[in-house]
mmCIF file of C-alpha atoms in Angstrom:
data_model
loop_
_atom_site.group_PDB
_atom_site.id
_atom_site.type_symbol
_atom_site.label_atom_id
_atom_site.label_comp_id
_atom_site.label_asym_id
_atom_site.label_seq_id
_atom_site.Cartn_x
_atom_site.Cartn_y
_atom_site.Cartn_z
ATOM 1 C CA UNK A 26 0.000 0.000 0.000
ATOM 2 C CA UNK A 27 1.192 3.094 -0.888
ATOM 3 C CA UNK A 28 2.301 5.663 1.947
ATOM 4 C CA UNK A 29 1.361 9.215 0.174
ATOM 5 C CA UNK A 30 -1.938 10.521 1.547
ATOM 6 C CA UNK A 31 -2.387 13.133 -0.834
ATOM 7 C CA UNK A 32 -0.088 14.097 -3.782
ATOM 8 C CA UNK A 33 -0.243 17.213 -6.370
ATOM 9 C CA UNK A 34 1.212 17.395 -9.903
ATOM 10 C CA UNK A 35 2.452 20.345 -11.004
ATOM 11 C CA UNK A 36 2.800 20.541 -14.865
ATOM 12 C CA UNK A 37 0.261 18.214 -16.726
ATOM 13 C CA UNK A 38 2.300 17.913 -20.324
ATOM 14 C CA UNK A 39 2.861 14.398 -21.241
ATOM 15 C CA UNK A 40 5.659 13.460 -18.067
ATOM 16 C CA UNK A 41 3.339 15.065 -15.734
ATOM 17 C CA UNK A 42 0.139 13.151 -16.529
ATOM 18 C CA UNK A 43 1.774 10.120 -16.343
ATOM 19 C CA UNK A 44 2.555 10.807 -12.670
ATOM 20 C CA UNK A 45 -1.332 11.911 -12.497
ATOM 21 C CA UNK A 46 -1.811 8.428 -13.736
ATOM 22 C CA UNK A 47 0.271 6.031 -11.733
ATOM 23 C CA UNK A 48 -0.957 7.898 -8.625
ATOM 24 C CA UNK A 49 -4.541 7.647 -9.886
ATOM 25 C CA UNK A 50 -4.226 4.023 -10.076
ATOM 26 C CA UNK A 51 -2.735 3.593 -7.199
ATOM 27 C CA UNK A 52 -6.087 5.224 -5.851
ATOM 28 C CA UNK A 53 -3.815 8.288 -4.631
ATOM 29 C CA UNK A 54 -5.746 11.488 -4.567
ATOM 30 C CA UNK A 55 -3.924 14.484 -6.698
ATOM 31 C CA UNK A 56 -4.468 17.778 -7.539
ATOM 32 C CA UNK A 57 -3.051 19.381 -10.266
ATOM 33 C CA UNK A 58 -2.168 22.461 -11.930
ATOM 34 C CA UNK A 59 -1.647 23.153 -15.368
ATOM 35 C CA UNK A 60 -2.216 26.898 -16.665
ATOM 36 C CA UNK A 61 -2.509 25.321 -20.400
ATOM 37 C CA UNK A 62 -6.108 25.466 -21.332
ATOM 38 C CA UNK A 63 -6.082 21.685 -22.932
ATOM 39 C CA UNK A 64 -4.475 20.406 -19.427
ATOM 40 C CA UNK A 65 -7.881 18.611 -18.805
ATOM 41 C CA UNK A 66 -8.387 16.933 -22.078
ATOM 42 C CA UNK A 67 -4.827 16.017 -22.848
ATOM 43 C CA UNK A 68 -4.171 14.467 -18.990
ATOM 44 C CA UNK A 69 -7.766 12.195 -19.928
ATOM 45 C CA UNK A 70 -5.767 11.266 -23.282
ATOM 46 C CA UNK A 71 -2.924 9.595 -21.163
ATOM 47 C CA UNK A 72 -5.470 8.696 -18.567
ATOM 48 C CA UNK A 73 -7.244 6.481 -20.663
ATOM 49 C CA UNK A 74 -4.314 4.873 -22.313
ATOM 50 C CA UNK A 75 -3.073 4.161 -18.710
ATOM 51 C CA UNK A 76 -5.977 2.649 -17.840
ATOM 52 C CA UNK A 77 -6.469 0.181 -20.591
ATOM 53 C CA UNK A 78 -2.414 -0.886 -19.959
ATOM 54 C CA UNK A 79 -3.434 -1.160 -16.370
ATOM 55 C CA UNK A 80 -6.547 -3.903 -17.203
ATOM 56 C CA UNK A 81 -4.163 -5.759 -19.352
ATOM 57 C CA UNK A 82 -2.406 -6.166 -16.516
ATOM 58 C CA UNK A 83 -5.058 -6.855 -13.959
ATOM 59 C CA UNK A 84 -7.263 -8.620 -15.585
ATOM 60 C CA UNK A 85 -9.214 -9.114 -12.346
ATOM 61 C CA UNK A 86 -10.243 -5.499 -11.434
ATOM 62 C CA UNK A 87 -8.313 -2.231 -10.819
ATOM 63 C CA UNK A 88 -8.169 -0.680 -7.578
ATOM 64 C CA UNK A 89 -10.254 2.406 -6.728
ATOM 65 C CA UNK A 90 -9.090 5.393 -8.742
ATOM 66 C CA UNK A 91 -8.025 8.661 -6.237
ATOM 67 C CA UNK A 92 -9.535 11.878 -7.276
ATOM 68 C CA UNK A 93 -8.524 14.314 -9.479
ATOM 69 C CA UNK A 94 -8.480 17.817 -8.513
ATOM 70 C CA UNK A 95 -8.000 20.825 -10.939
ATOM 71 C CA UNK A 96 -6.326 23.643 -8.719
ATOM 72 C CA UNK A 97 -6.463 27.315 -10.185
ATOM 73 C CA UNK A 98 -2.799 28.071 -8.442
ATOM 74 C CA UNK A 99 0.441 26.340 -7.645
ATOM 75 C CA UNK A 100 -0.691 27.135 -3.948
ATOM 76 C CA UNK A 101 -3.843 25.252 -3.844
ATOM 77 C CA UNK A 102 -2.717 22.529 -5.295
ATOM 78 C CA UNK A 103 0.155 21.883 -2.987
ATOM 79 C CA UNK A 104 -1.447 23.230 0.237
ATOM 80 C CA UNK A 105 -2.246 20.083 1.918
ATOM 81 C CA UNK A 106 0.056 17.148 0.027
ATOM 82 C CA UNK A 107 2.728 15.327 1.622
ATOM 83 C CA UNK A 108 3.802 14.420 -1.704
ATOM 84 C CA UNK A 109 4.509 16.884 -4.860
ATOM 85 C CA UNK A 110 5.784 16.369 -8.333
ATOM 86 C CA UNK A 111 7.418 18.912 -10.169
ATOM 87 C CA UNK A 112 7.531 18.434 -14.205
ATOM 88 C CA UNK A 113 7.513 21.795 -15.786
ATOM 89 C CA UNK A 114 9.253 22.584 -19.010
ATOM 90 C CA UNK A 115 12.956 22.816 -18.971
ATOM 91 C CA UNK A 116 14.199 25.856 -18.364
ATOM 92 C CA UNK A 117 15.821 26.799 -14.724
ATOM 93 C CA UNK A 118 14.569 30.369 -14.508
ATOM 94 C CA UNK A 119 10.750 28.668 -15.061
ATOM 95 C CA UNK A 120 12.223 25.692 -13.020
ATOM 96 C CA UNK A 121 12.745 28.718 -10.320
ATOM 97 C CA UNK A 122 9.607 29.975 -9.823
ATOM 98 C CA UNK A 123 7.539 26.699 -9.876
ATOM 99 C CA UNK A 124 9.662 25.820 -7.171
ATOM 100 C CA UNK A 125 9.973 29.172 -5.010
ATOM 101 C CA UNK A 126 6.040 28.955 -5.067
ATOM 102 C CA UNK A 127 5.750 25.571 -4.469
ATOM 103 C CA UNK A 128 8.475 25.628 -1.489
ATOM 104 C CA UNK A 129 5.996 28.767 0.060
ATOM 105 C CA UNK A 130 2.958 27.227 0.098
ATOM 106 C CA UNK A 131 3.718 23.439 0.229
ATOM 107 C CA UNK A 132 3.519 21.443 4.216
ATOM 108 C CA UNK A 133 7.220 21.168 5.697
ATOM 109 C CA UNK A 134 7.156 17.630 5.860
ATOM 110 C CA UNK A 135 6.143 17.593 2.045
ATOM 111 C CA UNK A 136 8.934 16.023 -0.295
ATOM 112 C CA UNK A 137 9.432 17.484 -3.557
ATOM 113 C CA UNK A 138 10.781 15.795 -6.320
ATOM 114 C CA UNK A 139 11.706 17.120 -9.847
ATOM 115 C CA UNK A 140 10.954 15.549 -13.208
ATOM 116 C CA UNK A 141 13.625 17.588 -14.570
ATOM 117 C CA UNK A 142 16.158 15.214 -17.637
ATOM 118 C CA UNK A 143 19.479 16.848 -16.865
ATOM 119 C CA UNK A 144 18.944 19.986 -14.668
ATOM 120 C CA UNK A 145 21.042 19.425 -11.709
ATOM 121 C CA UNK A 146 18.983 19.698 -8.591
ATOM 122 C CA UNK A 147 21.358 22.298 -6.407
ATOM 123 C CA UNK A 148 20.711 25.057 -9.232
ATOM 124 C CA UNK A 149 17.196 24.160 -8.703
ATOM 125 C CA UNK A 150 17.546 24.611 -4.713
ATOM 126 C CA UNK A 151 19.072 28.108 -4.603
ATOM 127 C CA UNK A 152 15.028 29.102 -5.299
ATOM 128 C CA UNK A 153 13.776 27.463 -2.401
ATOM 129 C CA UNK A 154 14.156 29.859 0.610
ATOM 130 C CA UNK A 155 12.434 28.049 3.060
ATOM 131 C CA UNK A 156 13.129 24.006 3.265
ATOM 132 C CA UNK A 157 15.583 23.658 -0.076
ATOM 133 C CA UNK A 158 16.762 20.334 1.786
ATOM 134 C CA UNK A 159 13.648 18.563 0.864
ATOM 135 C CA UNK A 160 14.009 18.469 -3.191
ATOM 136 C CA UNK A 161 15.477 15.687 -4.340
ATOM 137 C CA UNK A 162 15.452 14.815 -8.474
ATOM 138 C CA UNK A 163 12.871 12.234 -9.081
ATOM 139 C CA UNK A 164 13.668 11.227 -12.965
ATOM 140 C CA UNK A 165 11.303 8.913 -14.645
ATOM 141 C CA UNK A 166 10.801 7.206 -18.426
ATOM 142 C CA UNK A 167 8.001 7.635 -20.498
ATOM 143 C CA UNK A 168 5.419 6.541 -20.058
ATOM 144 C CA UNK A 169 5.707 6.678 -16.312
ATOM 145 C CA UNK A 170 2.867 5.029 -15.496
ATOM 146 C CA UNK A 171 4.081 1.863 -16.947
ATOM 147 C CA UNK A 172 8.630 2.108 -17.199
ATOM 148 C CA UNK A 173 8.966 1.042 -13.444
ATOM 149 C CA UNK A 174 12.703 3.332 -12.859
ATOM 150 C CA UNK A 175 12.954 6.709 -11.382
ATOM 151 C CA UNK A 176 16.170 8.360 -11.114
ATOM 152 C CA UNK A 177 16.702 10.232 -7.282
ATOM 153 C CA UNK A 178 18.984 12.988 -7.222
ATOM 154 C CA UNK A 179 20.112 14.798 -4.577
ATOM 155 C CA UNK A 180 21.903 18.152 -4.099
ATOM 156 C CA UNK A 181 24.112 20.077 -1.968
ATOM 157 C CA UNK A 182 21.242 21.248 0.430
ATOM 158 C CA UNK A 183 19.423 17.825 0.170
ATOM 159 C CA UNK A 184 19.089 15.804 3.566
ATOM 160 C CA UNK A 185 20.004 12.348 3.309
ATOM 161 C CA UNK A 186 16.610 11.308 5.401
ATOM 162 C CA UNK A 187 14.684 13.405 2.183
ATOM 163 C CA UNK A 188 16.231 10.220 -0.416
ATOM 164 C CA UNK A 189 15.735 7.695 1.887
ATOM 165 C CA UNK A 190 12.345 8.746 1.907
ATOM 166 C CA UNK A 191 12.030 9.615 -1.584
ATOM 167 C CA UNK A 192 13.047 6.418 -2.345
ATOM 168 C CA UNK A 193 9.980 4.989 0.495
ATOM 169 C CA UNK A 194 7.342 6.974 -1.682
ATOM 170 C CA UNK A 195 8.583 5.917 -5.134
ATOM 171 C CA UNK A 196 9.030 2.178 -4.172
ATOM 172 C CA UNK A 197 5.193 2.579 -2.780
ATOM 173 C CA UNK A 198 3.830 2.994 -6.301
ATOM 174 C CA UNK A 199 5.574 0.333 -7.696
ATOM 175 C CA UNK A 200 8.765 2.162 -9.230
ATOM 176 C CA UNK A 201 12.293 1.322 -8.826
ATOM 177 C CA UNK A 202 14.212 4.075 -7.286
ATOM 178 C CA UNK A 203 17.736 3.990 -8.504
ATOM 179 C CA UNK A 204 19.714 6.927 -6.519
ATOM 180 C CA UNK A 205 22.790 8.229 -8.680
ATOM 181 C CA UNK A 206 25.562 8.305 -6.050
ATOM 182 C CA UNK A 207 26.924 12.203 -7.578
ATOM 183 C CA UNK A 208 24.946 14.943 -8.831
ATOM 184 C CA UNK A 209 26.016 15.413 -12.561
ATOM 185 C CA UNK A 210 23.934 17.086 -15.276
ATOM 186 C CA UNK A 211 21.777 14.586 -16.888
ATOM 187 C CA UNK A 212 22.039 12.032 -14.789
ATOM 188 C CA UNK A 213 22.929 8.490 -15.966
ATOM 189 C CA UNK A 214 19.977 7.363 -18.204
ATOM 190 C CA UNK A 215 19.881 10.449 -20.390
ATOM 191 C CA UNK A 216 23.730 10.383 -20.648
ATOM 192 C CA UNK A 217 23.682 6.919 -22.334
ATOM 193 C CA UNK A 218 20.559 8.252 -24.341
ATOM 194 C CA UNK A 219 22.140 10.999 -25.673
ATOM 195 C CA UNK A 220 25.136 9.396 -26.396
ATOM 196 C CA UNK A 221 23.150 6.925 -28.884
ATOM 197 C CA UNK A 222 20.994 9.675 -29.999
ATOM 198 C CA UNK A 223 24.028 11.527 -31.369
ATOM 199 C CA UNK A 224 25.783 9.052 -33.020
ATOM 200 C CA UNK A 225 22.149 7.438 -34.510
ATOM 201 C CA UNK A 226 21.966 11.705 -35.911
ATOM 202 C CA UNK A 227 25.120 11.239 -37.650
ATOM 203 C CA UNK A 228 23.974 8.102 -38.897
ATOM 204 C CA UNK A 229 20.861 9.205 -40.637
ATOM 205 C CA UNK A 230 22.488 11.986 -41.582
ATOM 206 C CA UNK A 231 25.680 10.573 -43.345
ATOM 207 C CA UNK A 232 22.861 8.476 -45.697
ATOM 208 C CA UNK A 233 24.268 5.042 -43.999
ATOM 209 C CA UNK A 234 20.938 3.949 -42.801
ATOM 210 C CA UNK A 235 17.354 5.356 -42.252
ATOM 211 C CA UNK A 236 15.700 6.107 -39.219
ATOM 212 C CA UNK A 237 13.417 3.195 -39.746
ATOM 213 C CA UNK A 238 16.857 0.846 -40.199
ATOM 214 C CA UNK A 239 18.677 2.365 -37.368
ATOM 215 C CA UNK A 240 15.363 1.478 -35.362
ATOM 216 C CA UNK A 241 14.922 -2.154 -36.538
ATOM 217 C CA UNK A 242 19.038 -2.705 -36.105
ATOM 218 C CA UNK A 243 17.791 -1.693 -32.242
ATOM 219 C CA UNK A 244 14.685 -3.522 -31.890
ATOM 220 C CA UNK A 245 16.051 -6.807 -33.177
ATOM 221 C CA UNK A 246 19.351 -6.914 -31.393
ATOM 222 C CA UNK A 247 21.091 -5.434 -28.565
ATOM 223 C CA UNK A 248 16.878 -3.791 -27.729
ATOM 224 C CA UNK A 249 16.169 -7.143 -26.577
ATOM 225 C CA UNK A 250 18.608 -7.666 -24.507
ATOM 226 C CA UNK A 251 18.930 -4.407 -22.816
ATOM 227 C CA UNK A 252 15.311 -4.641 -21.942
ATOM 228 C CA UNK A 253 16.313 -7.948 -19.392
ATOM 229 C CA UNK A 254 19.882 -7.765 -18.802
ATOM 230 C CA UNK A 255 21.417 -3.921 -19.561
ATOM 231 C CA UNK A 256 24.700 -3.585 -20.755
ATOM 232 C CA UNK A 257 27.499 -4.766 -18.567
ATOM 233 C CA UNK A 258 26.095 -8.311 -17.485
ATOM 234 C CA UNK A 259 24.999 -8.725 -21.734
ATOM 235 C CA UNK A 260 28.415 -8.244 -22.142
ATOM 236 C CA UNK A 261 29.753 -10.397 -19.100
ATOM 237 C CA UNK A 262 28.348 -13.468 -20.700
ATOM 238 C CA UNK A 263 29.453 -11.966 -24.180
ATOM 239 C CA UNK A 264 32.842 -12.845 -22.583
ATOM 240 C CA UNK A 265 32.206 -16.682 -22.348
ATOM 241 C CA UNK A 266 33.516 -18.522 -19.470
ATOM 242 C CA UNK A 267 35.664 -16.118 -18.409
ATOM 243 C CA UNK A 268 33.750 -13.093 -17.912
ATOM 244 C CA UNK A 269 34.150 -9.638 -18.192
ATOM 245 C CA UNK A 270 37.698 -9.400 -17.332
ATOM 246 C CA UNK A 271 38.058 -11.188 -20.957
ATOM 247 C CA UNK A 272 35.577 -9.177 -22.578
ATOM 248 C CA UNK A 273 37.057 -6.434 -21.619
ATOM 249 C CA UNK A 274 40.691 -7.770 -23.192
ATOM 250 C CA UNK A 275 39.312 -8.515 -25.833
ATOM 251 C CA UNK A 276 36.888 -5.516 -27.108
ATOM 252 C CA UNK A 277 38.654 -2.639 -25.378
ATOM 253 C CA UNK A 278 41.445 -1.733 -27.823
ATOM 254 C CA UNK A 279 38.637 -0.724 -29.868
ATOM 255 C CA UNK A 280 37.569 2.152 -27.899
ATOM 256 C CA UNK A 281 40.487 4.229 -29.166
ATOM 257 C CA UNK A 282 39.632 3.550 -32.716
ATOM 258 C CA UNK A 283 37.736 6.442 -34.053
ATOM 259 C CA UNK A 284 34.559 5.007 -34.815
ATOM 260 C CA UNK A 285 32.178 7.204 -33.199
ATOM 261 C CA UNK A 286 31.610 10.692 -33.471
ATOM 262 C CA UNK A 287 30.458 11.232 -29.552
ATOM 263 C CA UNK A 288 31.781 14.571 -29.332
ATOM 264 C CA UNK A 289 30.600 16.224 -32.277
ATOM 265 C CA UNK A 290 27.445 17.595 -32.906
ATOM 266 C CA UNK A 291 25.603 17.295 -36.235
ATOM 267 C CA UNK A 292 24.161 20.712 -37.013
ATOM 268 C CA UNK A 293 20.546 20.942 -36.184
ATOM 269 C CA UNK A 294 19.426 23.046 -39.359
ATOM 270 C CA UNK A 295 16.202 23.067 -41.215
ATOM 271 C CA UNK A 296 17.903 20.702 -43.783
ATOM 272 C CA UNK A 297 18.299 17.828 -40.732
ATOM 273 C CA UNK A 298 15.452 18.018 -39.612
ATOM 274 C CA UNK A 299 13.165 17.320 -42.378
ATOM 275 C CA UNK A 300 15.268 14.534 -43.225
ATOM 276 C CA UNK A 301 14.810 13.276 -39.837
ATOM 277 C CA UNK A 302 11.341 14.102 -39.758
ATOM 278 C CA UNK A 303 9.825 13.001 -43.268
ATOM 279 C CA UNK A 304 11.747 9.626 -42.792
ATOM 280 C CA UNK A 305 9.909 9.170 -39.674
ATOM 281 C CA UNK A 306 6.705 10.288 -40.892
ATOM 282 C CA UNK A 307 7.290 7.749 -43.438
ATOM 283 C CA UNK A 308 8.203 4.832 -40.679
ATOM 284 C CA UNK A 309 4.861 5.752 -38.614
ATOM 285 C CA UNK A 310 2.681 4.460 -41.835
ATOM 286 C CA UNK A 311 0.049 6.760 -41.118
ATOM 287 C CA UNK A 312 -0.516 5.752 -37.375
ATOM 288 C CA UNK A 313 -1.284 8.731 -35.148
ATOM 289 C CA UNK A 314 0.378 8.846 -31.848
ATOM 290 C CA UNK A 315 -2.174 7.724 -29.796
ATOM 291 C CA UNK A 316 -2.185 4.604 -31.443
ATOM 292 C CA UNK A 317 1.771 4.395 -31.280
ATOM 293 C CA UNK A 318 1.274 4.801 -27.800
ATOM 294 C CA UNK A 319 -1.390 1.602 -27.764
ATOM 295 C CA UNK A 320 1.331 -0.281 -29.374
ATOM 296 C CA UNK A 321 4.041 0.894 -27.240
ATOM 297 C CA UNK A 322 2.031 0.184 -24.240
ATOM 298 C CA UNK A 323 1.121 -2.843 -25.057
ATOM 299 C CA UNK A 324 4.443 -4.312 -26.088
ATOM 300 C CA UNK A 325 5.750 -3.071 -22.614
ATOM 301 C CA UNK A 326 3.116 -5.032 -20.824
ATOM 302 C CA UNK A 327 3.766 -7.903 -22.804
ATOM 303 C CA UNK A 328 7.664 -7.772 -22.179
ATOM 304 C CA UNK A 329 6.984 -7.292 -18.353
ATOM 305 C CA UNK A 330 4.736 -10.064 -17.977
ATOM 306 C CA UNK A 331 6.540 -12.574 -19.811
ATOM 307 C CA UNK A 332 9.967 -11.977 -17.747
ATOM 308 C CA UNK A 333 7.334 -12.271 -14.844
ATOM 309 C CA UNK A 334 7.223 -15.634 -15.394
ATOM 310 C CA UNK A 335 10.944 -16.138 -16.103
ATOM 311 C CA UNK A 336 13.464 -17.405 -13.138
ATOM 312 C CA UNK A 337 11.853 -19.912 -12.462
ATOM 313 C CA UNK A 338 8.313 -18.187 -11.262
ATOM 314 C CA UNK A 339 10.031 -15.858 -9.628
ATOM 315 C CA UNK A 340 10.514 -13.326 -12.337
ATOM 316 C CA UNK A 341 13.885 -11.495 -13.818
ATOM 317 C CA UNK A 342 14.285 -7.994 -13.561
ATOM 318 C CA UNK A 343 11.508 -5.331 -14.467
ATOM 319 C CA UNK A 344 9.246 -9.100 -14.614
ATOM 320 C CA UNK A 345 9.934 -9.202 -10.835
ATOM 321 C CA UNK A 346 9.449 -6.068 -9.873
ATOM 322 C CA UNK A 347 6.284 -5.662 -12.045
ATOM 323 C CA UNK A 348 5.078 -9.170 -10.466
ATOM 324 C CA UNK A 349 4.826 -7.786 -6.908
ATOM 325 C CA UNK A 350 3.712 -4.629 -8.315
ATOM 326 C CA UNK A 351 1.211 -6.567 -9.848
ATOM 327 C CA UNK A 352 0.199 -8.046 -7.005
ATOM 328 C CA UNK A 353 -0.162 -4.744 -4.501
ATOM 329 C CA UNK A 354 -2.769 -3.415 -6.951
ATOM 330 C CA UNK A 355 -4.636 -6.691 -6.785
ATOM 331 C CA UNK A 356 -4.830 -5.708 -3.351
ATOM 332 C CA UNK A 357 -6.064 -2.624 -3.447
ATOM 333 C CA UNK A 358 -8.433 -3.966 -5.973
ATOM 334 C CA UNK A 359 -9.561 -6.172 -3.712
ATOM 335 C CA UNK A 360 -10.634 -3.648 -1.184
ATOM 336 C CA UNK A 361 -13.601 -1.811 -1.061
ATOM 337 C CA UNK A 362 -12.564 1.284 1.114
ATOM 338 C CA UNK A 363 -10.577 4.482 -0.370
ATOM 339 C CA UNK A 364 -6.866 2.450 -1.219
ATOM 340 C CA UNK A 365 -4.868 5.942 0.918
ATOM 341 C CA UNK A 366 -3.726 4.582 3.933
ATOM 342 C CA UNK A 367 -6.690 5.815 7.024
ATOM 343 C CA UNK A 368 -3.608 7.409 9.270
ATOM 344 C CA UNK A 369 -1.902 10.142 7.668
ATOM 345 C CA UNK A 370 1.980 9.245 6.988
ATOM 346 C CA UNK A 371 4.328 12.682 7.310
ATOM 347 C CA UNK A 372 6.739 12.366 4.771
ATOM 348 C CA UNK A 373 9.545 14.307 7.097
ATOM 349 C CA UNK A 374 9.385 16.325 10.107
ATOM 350 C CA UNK A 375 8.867 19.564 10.269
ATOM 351 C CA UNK A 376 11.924 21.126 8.163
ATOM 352 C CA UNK A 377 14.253 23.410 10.083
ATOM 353 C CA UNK A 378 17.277 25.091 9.219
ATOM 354 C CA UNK A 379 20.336 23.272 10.986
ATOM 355 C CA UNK A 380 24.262 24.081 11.247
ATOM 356 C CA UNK A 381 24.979 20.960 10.655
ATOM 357 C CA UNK A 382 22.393 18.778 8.434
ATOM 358 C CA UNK A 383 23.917 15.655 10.758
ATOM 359 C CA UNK A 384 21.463 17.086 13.633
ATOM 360 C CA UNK A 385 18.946 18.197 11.276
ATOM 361 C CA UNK A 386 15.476 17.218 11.867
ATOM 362 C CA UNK A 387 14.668 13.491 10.045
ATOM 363 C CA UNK A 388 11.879 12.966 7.527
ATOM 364 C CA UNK A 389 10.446 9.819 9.239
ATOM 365 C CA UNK A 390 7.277 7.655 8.987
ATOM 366 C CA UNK A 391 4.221 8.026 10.477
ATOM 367 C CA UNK A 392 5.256 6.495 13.886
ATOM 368 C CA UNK A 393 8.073 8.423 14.080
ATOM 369 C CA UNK A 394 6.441 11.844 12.157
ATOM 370 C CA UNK A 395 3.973 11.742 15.057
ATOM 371 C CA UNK A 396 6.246 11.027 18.069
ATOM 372 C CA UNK A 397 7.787 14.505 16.880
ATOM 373 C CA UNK A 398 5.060 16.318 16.606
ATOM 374 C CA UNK A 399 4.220 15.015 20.406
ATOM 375 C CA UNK A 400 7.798 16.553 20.921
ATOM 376 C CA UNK A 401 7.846 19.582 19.015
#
């Protein structure tokens, strides 16, 4: 069961309404704000696609959807969640005032995570005047409500306690918090992304393949089996009996050779991209995006479930985690009361400014959220 009480979305674009979703499910209540006009319809797009990935994969009944709340300010939608998710555009001086707002009106106790891709989270702090050491970076993959990982970030003013219980909250709905050990700009997922993304450019670009060749070259290869083993243990058993350590002998003269171009940057002019852009027009063969997104959400399902049943039963990888997953909406399905927990769980305690962050107040539990409040 999850331990947020109440959470509220700020930014409803296509990041932000899958959070709406996967708290929705979860039969969290959020409130939202969005000043664009089409917030409403284009959050029920992504709300129904979530929804018919979610009876795919519970077949035997969802839980009780949490209510949605439209708030006409950042500080109504924040006043009373212990919870709050950040996923405005990307740009730090817009980045700054979501936050500043956010940090005035929001509960101390009240974690705040960023959806920000690569904006590291202590130029995001310097905004928040009053409790700055609860923001942590809480990076996710599209579409959230399904791609289990969230990247936690946290930066010079962050507590410890705030990632621990970051990671508490995110493991509640079923994600798997991954926290990058040094605050770097993009992170590690988006590194690696952009990394391919340049060199696939260059690719296209050069006339050596099409988008829709580079794609299938993915899809049919090294896709599958990133999506159950990643990169280093593929290429452990690449290494045959002896491991890595030969692997590495064996393929790592190569890295000097110049086969990439990593560090250079095609040119992005009008010329690029509508090569880039009729080829892919081309690939989609007249399917809109909504129904891309029926097809990418169903092939996800069907890749989770099936390494679900791998390991013998136990399940291997995103299957495991999306087996007990699985199971803890069953649960709530099963239930007929409201799925939010009937004691409200405090994220933290009461923020306040410390010398030393060692002595700082905790974020805590319930039990322990309480016991302070006895205290305090």
């Amino acid at each position: 069961m999850s331990i947020i009480n109440k959470a509220a979305a700020i930014g409803g674009g296509v990041i932000g309404a899958g959070w709406v979703a996967r708290l929705l499910l979860n039969g969290i209540d959020v409130s939202i704000f969005d000043p664009d006009p089409e917030a409403s319809r284009k959050v029920g797009e992504v709300m129904k696609g979530a929804r018919r990935a979610y009876k795919q994969m519970l077949p035997g009944g969802l839980p009780k959807e949490g209510k949605l709340t439209y708030a006409k300010t950042i500080a109504e939608a924040v006043a009373d969640a212990d919870f709050i998710q950040e996923s405005v555009p990307e740009r730090l001086d817009l980045k700054h005032r979501v936050l500043a707002e956010i940090d005035a009106h929001a509960p101390a106790n009240a974690i705040v995570g960023s959806s920000t891709s690569g904006i590291k989270p202590t130029d995001m702090q310097v905004a928040m005047k009053k409790h700055p050491e609860r923001l942590v970076v809480g990076h996710p993959f599209n579409p959230v409500y399904l791609l289990p990982l969230v990247e936690i970030v946290g930066g010079e003013q962050t507590f410890p306690e705030a990632i621990e219980v970051a990671k508490e909250l995110y493991a509640s709905i079923g994600m798997k918090p991954v926290v990058v050990r040094k605050e770097i700009e993009a992170f590690v997922g988006d590194r690696l992304l952009e990394a391919a993304w340049r060199e696939a450019l260059w690719l296209v670009k050069d006339g050596i393949c099409t988008v829709e060749e580079l794609d299938d070259i993915m899809r049919y290869s090294f896709g599958l089996r990133w999506a159950q083993m990643g990169m280093f243990q593929v290429y452990r058993v690449a290494g045959g009996e002896a491991g890595m350590r030969h692997f590495m002998a064996q393929f790592g003269p190569c890295l000097k050779w110049p086969w990439t171009k990593l560090m250079d940057v095609p040119e992005f002019n009008d010329e690029l991209v509508d090569l880039i852009a009729t080829q892919s027009d081309e690939q989609a063969h007249g399917l809109s995006i909504r129904e891309l997104e029926k097809i990418r959400d169903d092939n996800l399902v069907a890749i989770m479930e099936a390494l679900s049943k791998q390991n013998k039963g136990k399940g291997w990888g995103a299957g495991a985690l999306h087996k007990d997953y699985t199971r803890q909406l069953a649960k709530l399905a099963a239930k007929k009361a409201p799925a939010t927990a009937p004691a409200k769980t405090k994220a933290t305690k009461p923020a306040k400014k410390a010398a030393k962050p060692a002595k700082a107040e905790k974020p805590a539990k319930a039990d322990k959220a309480k016991k302070s409040k006895k205290k305090g």
